[in-house]
C-alpha atoms as a printed R data frame, in Angstrom:
   type eleno elety resid chain resno       x      y       z
1  ATOM     1    CA   THR     A     1  16.050  2.615 -11.496
2  ATOM     2    CA   LEU     A     2  14.864  0.423  -8.628
3  ATOM     3    CA   GLY     A     3  13.047  1.708  -5.563
4  ATOM     4    CA   SER     A     4  11.016  0.447  -2.663
5  ATOM     5    CA   ASN     A     5   9.569  1.524   0.641
6  ATOM     6    CA   LEU     A     6   8.345 -0.194   3.749
7  ATOM     7    CA   ARG     A     7   5.554  1.210   5.906
8  ATOM     8    CA   TYR     A     8   4.595 -0.201   9.298
9  ATOM     9    CA   ALA     A     9   1.583  0.852  11.354
10 ATOM    10    CA   SER     A    10   0.809 -0.596  14.762
11 ATOM    11    CA   LYS     A    11  -2.677 -1.472  16.022
12 ATOM    12    CA   GLN     A    12  -4.893  1.612  16.316
13 ATOM    13    CA   TYR     A    13  -7.812  1.960  18.678
14 ATOM    14    CA   SER     A    14 -10.967  3.949  18.080
15 ATOM    15    CA   THR     A    15 -12.073  4.160  21.721
16 ATOM    16    CA   ASP     A    16 -10.521  6.238  24.499
17 ATOM    17    CA   ASP     A    17  -9.972  3.250  26.779
18 ATOM    18    CA   ASN     A    18  -8.600  0.932  24.028
19 ATOM    19    CA   SER     A    19 -11.382 -1.554  24.656
20 ATOM    20    CA   ASP     A    20 -11.923 -2.360  20.979
21 ATOM    21    CA   VAL     A    21  -9.663 -5.374  20.612
22 ATOM    22    CA   ALA     A    22 -11.225 -6.950  17.501
23 ATOM    23    CA   ASN     A    23  -8.895 -7.639  14.585
24 ATOM    24    CA   GLN     A    24  -9.463 -8.596  10.948
25 ATOM    25    CA   VAL     A    25 -13.066 -7.312  10.925
26 ATOM    26    CA   PHE     A    26 -14.922 -4.323   9.510
27 ATOM    27    CA   GLN     A    27 -14.322 -1.115  11.545
28 ATOM    28    CA   SER     A    28 -11.085 -2.384  13.127
29 ATOM    29    CA   TYR     A    29  -7.678 -0.787  12.616
30 ATOM    30    CA   ASP     A    30  -5.140 -3.602  12.335
31 ATOM    31    CA   ALA     A    31  -1.381 -3.441  12.538
32 ATOM    32    CA   TYR     A    32   0.168 -3.859   9.105
33 ATOM    33    CA   THR     A    33   3.370 -3.803   7.104
34 ATOM    34    CA   LEU     A    34   3.098 -2.523   3.557
35 ATOM    35    CA   VAL     A    35   5.832 -2.983   0.942
36 ATOM    36    CA   VAL     A    36   5.894 -1.002  -2.307
37 ATOM    37    CA   ALA     A    37   8.378 -1.794  -5.087
38 ATOM    38    CA   ARG     A    38   9.026  0.167  -8.270
39 ATOM    39    CA   VAL     A    39  11.224 -0.329 -11.315
40 ATOM    40    CA   ALA     A    40  11.733  2.313 -13.988
41 ATOM    41    CA   TYR     A    41  13.609  2.209 -17.272
42 ATOM    42    CA   GLY     A    42  14.776  5.201 -19.277
43 ATOM    43    CA   ILE     A    43  13.853  4.412 -22.871
44 ATOM    44    CA   ASP     A    44  15.570  7.517 -24.143
45 ATOM    45    CA   LYS     A    45  16.427 11.048 -22.988
46 ATOM    46    CA   ASN     A    46  12.755 12.075 -22.750
47 ATOM    47    CA   MET     A    47  10.816  8.866 -22.063
48 ATOM    48    CA   THR     A    48  10.639  6.592 -19.016
49 ATOM    49    CA   ALA     A    49   8.538  3.472 -18.466
50 ATOM    50    CA   SER     A    50   7.834  2.228 -14.953
51 ATOM    51    CA   LEU     A    51   6.026 -0.514 -13.054
52 ATOM    52    CA   ALA     A    52   5.060 -0.312  -9.371
53 ATOM    53    CA   ILE     A    53   3.598 -3.016  -7.138
54 ATOM    54    CA   VAL     A    54   1.736 -1.942  -3.995
55 ATOM    55    CA   ASN     A    55   1.256 -4.416  -1.104
56 ATOM    56    CA   LEU     A    56   3.937 -6.649  -2.578
57 ATOM    57    CA   LEU     A    57   3.510 -9.263   0.191
58 ATOM    58    CA   ASP     A    58  -0.268 -9.331  -0.433
59 ATOM    59    CA   GLY     A    59  -1.116 -8.776   3.244
60 ATOM    60    CA   GLU     A    60  -4.746 -8.606   4.349
61 ATOM    61    CA   PHE     A    61  -5.610 -5.979   6.949
62 ATOM    62    CA   TYR     A    62  -8.363 -3.562   7.906
63 ATOM    63    CA   SER     A    63  -8.076  0.182   8.208
64 ATOM    64    CA   TYR     A    64 -11.775  0.599   9.021
65 ATOM    65    CA   TYR     A    65 -12.491 -1.037   5.655
66 ATOM    66    CA   ILE     A    66 -10.510 -3.909   4.231
67 ATOM    67    CA   ALA     A    67  -7.382 -2.540   2.580
68 ATOM    68    CA   PRO     A    68  -6.724 -3.222  -1.091
69 ATOM    69    CA   ARG     A    69  -4.770 -6.391  -1.788
70 ATOM    70    CA   ARG     A    70  -1.748 -6.499  -4.109
71 ATOM    71    CA   SER     A    71  -2.079 -4.146  -7.057
72 ATOM    72    CA   TRP     A    72   0.193 -2.840  -9.775
73 ATOM    73    CA   PHE     A    73   0.529  0.305 -11.823
74 ATOM    74    CA   ALA     A    74   2.352  0.851 -15.090
75 ATOM    75    CA   SER     A    75   3.186  4.214 -16.575
76 ATOM    76    CA   ILE     A    76   5.045  5.868 -19.414
77 ATOM    77    CA   ASN     A    77   6.308  9.372 -18.761
78 ATOM    78    CA   PHE     A    78   7.365 11.769 -21.473
79 ATOM    79    CA   ALA     A    79   9.175 15.025 -20.687
80 ATOM    80    CA   TYR     A    80  10.024 17.650 -23.269
């Protein structure tokens, strides 16, 4: 199984008059595009292994704090 999603968020302001125009710094809320990809393989009827990559394009942006860079997660699921 293959899956992915794309999330876009535009620039966010933390003041009522939108006067905070700083980007790429602590306490700013940058616009960003985040891509997540996942592949899963059914080993047998009850077991599935999967790998997911978050922030596939390795974008750097701030959402108050700096957002995590590219990361991955692996899992094995067993259902009985």
